[in-house]
Coordinates of C-alpha atoms in Angstrom, one line a residue:
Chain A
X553 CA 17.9 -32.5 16.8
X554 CA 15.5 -33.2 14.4
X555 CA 16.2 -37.1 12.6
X556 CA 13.7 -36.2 9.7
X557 CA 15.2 -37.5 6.4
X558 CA 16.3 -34.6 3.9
X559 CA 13.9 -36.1 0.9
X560 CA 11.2 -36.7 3.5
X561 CA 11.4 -32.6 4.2
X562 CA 11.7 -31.6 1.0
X563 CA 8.1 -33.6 0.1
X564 CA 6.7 -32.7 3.6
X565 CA 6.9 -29.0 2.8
X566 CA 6.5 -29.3 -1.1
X567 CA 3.2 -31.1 -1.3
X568 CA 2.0 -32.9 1.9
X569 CA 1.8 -29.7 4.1
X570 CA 1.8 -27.4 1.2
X571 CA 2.4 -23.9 3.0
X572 CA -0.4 -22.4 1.0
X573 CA -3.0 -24.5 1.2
X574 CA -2.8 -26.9 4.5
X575 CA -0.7 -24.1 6.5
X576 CA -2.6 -21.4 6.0
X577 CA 0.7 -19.3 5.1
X578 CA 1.0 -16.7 2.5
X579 CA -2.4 -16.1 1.7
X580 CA -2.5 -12.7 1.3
X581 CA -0.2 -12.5 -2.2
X582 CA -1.6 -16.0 -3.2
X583 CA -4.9 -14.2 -3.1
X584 CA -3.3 -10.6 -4.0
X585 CA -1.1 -11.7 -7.0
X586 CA -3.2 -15.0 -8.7
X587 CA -4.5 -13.0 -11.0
X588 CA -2.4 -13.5 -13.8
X589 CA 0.1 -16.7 -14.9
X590 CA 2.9 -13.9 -15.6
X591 CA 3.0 -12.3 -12.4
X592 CA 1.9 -15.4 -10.5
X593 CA 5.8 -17.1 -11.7
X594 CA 8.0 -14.2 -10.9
X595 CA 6.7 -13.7 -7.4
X596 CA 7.2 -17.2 -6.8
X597 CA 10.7 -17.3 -8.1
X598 CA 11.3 -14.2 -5.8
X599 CA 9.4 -15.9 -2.6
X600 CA 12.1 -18.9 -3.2
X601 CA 14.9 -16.5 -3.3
X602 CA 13.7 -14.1 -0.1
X603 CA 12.8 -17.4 1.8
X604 CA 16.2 -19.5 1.3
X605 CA 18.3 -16.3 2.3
X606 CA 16.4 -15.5 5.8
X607 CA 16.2 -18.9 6.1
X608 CA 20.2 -19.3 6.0
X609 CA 20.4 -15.8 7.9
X610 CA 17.6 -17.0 10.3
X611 CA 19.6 -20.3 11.6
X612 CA 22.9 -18.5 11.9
X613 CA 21.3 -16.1 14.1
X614 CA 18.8 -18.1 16.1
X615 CA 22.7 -19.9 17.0
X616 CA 23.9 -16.6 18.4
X617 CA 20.5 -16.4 20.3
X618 CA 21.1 -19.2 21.9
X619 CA 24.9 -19.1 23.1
X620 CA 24.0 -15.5 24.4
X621 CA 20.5 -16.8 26.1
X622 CA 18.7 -14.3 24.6
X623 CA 15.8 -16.3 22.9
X624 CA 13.0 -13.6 23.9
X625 CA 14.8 -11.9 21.4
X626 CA 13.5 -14.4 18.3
X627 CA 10.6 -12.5 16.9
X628 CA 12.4 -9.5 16.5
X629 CA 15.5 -10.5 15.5
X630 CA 13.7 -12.7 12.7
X631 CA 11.5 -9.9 11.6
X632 CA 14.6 -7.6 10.9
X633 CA 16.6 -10.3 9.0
X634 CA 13.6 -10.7 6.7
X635 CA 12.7 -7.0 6.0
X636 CA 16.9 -6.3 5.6
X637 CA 16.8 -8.9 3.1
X638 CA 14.7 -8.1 1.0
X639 CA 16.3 -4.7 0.6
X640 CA 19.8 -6.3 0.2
X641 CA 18.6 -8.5 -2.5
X642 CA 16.6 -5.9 -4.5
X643 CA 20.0 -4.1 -4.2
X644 CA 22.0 -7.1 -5.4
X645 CA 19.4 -7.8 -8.3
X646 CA 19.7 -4.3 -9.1
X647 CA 23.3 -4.5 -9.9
X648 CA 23.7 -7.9 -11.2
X649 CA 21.0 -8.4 -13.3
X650 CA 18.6 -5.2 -14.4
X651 CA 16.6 -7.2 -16.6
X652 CA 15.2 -9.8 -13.8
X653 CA 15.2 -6.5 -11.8
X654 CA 12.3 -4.8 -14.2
X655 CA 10.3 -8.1 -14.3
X656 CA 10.0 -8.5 -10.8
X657 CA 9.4 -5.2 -9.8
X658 CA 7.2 -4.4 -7.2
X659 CA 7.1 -8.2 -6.1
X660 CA 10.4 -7.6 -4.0
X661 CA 9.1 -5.3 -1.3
X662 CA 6.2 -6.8 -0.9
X663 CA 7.4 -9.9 0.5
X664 CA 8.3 -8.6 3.9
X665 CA 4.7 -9.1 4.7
X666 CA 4.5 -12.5 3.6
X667 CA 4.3 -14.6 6.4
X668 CA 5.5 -17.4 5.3
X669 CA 8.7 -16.1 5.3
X670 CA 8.4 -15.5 8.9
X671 CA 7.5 -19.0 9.0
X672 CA 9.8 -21.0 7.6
X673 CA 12.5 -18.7 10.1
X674 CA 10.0 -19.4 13.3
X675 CA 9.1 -23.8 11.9
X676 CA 12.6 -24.9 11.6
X677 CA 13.5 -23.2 14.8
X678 CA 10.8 -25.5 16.3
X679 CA 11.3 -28.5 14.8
X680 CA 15.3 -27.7 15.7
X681 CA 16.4 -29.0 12.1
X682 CA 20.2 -28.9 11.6
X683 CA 21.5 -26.5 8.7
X684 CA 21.3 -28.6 5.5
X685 CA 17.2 -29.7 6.9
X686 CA 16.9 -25.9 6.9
X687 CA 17.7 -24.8 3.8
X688 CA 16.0 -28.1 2.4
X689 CA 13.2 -27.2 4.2
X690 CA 13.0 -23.3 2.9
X691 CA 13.6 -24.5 -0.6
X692 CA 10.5 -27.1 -0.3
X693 CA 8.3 -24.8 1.4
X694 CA 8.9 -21.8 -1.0
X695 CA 8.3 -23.9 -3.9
X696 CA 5.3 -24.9 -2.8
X697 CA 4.3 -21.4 -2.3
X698 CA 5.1 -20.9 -5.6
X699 CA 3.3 -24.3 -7.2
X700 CA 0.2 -22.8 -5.6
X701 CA 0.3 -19.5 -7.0
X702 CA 0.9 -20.9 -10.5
X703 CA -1.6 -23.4 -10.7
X704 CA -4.0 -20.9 -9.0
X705 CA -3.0 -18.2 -11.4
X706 CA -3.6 -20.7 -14.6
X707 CA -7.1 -21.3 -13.1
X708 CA -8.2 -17.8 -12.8
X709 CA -7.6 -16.8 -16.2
X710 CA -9.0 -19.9 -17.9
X711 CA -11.7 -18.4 -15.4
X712 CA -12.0 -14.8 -16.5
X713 CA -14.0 -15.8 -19.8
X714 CA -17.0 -17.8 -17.8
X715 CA -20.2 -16.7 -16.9
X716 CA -19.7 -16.2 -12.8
X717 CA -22.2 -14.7 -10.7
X718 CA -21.8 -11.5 -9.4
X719 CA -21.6 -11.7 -6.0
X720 CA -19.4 -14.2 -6.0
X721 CA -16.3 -12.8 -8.0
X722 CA -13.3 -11.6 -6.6
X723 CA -12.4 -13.3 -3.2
X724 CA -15.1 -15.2 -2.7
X725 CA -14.0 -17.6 -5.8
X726 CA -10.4 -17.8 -5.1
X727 CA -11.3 -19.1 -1.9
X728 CA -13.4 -21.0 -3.3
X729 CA -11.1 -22.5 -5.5
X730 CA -8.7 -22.7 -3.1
X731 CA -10.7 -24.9 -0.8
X732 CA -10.9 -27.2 -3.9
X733 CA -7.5 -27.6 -4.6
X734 CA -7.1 -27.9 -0.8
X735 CA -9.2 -31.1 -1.2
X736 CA -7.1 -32.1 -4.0
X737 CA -3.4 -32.0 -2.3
X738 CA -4.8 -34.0 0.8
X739 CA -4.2 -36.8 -1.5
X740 CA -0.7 -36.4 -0.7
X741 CA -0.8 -36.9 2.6
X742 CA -0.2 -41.1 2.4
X743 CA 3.3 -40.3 0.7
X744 CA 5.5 -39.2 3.6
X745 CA 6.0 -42.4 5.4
X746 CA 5.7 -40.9 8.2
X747 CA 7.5 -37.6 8.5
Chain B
X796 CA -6.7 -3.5 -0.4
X797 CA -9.5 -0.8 0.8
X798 CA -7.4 1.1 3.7
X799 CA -9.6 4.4 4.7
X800 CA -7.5 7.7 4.9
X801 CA -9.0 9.9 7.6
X802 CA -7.3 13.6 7.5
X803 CA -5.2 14.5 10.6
X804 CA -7.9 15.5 12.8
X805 CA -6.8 17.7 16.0
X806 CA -9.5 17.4 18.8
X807 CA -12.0 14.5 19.1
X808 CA -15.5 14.8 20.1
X809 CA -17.5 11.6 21.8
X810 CA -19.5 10.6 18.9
X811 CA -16.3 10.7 16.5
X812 CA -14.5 8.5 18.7
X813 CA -17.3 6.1 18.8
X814 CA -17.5 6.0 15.2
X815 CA -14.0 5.4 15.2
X816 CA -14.9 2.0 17.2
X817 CA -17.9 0.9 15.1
X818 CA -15.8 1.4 11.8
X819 CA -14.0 -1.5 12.6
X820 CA -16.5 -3.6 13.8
X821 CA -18.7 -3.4 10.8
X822 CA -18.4 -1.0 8.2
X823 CA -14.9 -1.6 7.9
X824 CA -14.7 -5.3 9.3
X825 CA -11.1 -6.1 8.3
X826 CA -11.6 -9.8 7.7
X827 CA -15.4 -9.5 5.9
X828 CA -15.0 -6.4 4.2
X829 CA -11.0 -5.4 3.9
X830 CA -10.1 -9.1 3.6
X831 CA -7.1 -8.5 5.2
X832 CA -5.4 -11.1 8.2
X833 CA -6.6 -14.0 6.0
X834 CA -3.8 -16.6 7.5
X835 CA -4.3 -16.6 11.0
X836 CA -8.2 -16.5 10.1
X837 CA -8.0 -19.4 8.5
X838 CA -5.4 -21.6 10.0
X839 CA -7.0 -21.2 14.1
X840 CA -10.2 -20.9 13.5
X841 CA -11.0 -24.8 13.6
X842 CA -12.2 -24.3 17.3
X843 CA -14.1 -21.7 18.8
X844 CA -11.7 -21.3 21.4
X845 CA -8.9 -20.8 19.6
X846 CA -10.8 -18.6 17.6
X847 CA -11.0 -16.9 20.4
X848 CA -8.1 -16.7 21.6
X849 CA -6.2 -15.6 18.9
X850 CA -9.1 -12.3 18.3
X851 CA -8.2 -11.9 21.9
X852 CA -4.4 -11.5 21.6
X853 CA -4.8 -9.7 18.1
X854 CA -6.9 -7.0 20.0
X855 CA -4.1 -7.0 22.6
X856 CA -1.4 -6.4 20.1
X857 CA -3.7 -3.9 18.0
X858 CA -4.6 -1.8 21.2
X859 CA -1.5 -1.3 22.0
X860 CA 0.5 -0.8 19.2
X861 CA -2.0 2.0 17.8
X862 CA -1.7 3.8 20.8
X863 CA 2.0 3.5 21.3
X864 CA 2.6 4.4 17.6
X865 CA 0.2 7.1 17.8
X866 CA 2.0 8.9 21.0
X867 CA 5.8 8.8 18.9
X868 CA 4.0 9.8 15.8
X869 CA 5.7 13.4 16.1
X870 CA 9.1 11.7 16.9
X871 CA 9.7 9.5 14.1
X872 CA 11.2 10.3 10.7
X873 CA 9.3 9.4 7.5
X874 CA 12.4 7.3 6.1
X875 CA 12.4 4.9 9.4
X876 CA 8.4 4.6 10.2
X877 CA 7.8 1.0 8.3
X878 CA 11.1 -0.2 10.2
X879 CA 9.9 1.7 13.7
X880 CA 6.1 0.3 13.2
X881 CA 7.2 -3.1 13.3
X882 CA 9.8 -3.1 15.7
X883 CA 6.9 -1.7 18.0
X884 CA 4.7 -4.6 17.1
X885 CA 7.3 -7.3 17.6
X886 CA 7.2 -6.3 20.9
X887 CA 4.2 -6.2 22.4
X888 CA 3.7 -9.5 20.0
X889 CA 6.6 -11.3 22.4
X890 CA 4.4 -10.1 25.0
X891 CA 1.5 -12.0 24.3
X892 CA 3.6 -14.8 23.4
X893 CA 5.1 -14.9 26.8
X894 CA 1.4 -14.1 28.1
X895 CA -0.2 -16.9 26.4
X896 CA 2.2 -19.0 27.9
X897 CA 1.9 -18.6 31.2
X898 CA -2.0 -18.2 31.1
X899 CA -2.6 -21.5 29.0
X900 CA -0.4 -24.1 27.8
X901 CA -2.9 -25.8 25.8
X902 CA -4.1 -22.7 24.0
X903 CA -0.5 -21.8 23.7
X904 CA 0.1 -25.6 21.6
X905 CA -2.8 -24.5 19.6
X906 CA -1.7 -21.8 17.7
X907 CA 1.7 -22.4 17.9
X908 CA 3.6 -20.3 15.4
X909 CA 0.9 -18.2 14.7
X910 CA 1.0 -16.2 18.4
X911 CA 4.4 -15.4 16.3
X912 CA 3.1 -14.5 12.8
X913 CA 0.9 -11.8 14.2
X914 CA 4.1 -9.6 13.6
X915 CA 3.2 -10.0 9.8
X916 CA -0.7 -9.5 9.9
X917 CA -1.4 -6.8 7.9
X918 CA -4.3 -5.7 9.5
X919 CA -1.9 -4.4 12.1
X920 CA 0.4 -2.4 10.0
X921 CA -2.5 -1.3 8.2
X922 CA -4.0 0.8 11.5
X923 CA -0.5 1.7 12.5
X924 CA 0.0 3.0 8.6
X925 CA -3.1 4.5 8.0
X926 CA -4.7 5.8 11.3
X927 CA -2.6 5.7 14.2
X928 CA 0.1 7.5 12.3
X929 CA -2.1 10.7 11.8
X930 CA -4.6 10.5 14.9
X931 CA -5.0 11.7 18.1
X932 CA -3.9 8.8 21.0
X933 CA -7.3 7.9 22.4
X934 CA -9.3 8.0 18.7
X935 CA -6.4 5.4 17.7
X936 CA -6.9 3.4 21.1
X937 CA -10.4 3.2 20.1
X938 CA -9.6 2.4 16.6
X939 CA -7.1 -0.1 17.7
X940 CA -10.5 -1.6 19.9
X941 CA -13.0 -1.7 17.6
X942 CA -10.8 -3.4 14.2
X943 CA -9.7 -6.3 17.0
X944 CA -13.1 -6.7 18.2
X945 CA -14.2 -6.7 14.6
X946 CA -11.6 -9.5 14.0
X947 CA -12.2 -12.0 17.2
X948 CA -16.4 -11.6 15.8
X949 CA -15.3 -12.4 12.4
X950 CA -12.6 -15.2 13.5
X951 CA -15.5 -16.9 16.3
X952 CA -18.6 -16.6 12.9
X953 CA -15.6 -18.8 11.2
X954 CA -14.9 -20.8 14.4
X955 CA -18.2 -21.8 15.2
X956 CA -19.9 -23.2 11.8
X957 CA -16.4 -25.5 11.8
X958 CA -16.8 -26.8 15.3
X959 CA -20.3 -27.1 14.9
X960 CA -20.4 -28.9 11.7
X961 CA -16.9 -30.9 12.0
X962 CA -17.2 -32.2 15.5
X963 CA -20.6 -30.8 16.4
X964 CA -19.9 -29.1 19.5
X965 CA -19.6 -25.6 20.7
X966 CA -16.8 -24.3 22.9
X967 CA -16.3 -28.4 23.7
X968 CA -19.7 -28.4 24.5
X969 CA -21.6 -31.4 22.5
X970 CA -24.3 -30.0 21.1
X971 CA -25.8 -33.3 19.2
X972 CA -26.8 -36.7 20.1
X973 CA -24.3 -39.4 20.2
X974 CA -25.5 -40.7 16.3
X975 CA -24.3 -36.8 15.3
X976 CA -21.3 -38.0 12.4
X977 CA -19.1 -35.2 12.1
X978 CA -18.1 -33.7 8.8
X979 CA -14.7 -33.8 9.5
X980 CA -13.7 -32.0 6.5
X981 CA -14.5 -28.7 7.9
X982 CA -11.7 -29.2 10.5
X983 CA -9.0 -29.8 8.0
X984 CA -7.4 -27.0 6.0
X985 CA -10.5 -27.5 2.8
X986 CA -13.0 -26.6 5.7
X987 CA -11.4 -23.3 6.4
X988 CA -11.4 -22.0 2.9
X989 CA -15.1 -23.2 2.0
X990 CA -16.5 -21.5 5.2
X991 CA -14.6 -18.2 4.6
X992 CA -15.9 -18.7 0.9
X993 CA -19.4 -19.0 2.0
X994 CA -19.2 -15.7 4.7
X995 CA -18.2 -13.4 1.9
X996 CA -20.8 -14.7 -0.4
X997 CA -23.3 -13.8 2.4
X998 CA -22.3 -10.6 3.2
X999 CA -21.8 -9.4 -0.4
X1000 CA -25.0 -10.7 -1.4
X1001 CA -26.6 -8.6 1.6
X1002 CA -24.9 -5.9 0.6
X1003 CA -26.1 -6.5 -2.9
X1004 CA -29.8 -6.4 -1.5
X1005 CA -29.3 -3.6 0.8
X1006 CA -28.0 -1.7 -1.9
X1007 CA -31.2 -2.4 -4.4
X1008 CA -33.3 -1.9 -2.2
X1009 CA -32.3 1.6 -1.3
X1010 CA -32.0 2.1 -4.7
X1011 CA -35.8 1.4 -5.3
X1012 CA -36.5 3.4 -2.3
X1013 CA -35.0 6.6 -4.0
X1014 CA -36.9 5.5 -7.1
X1015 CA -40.2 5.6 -5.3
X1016 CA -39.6 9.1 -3.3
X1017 CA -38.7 10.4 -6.9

């Protein structure tokens, strides 16, 4: 058991150790998909939907792993939940709601591959947090995904008007920038009272 | 994302297989020039042994997994590959998990999660997708070789310019006097971003000059 408060979790993940940028998680959209503000927003939303879901799935089942002894099963069994929900919630989007279906389009599939899904399911199996630190815990760490897309996407296209070398568009100035706002949310890390 | 489609190519001769190996190691360099893999490059590569390490268990995972895929190739159904691909590399990652484990206990605190996440690095379901899927067994063992070797160089050029400069040693070794004062930034997360900044910048600038310069070559023969 984990004795972490539920506010303390929720800031931990949000801004202290911001998945994007002091985990090193999710990189690959928040680098693939910065490029513009109106992307950037719906594949946040979507990451905080995917992760909260597995998230849920992902304690229920590491339970079962447990009472059967089967915990060399974890990877696997963690990978599948992921990749079945995404498809189960592009179906249920599908149905229920064909508008937010069109806007976030090809964002849905693509999030089995982000790993921070996978680690959100793999952290709060390690830190053993109880169900409501869980789903705190996804909530926090998605929307910090998210904040750092966003605020990386309004950068780049207040960006795409300057004069920037050649050489150094592309990844080389996300990164870049990335390393700079890096620098910026290590201010946060006095506010958790020790979490 | 620049994944190379090679046709299905039957037979394999020595020098094809070997450039199957040296694709991955520099012309196709899947941190430097794909930019694929960017999480665990970033988050383990504050020492160069973990740096290490992790290219280590990467190749392990890559190795195998390309050759596995490539021998069920003919077996599996279009509809199901994704699903069968990463089932296949779950696997053999559980393996090294386990592996790392018993070898190293230290190592194994190191990384932590991220012997787990490399289920989700694309660079892996990128050779399983685009080569193993359509070559022969022993091009896509070699193929499988030369993209991990390609990523434990590119992870230990990371590892070493932020252990030297953030706590100025090399493999634990110190390499400065006792006044050195480390730049600790370069260990923390800011560090990682800046130096994998600063190696593109490097090599597309000397691809920028190789390129001119054989440019002006041409000019001069014409």
């Amino acid at each position: 058991m984990n004795h972490a408060s539920l506010s303390s979790i929720f800031l931990d993940s949000l801004l202290i150790n911001n998945f994007v940028l002091s985990v090193f998680l999710g990189i690959c959209p928040f680098i693939g998909v910065s490029g513009k503000f109106a992307t950037a927003w719906r594949m946040g939303i979507s990451v905080i939907f995917v992760i909260t879901v597995s998230s849920i799935l992902a304690y229920a089942s590491n339970l079962l792993l447990v009472t059967l002894h089967a915990e060399y099963l974890r990877i696997i069994t963690f990978i599948v939940i992921i990749a079945s929900t995404v498809q189960l919630l592009e179906m249920f989007i599908k149905k229920t709601s064909p508008l937010l279906f069109r806007a976030l389009g090809i964002y849905l599939p693509l999030i089995t591959t982000n790993c921070a899904v996978l680690g959100v399911a793999l952290f709060q199996t390690a830190r053993e947090y109880s169900f409501a630190q869980s789903v705190v815990f996804a909530v926090g760490a998605s929307a910090g995904f998210a904040l750092a897309l966003v605020i990386m996407s309004v950068i780049r296209e207040r960006l795409e008007l300057s004069d920037i070398p050649d050489m150094a568009r592309g990844t080389a100035l996300v990164l870049m920038l990335a390393g700079i706002l890096s620098m910026a949310f290590m201010g946060f890390a006095g506010m958790g009272g020790g979490a | 994302m620049a994944l190379i489609h090679e046709p299905d190519a039957p037979a394999a001769s020595a020098g094809e297989s070997m450039e199957a190996f040296f694709n991955g190691l520099w012309n196709q360099n899947p941190v430097f020039v794909q930019v694929l893999g960017m999480c665990p490059t970033l988050a383990v590569t504050n020492s160069v042994r973990n740096a290490l390490a992790m290219g280590l268990a990467t190749t392990f995972v890559l190795v195998c997994s390309n050759t596995l895929i490539s021998m069920v190739r003919k077996l599996v159904q279009k509809q199901v590959r994704i699903a069968t691909y990463i089932l296949i590399i779950a696997t053999f990652v559980t393996i090294v998990d386990y592996l790392i484990k018993a070898i190293s206990i230290p190592v194994y605190k190191a990384l932590g999660a991220f012997i787990a996440l490399i289920v989700v690095n694309c660079i892996i379901l990128g050779r399983a997708e685009a080569y193993a899927s359509k070559n022969s067994v022993g091009k896509s063992m070699l193929d499988g070789l030369g993209m991990g070797v390609g990523f434990a160089f590119a992870l230990t050029c990371l590892g070493s310019v932020r252990e030297i400069l953030g706590a100025g040693s090399f493999l634990g070794i110190p390499l400065f006097g006792p006044n050195f004062q480390p730049w600790v930034l370069f260990l923390l997360p800011p560090g990682g971003f800046l130096t994998l900044a600063t190696w593109l910048l490097i090599f597309s600038a000397w691809k920028a000059r190789s390129k001119r310069k054989t440019e002006v070559l041409e000019e001069i023969a014409a």
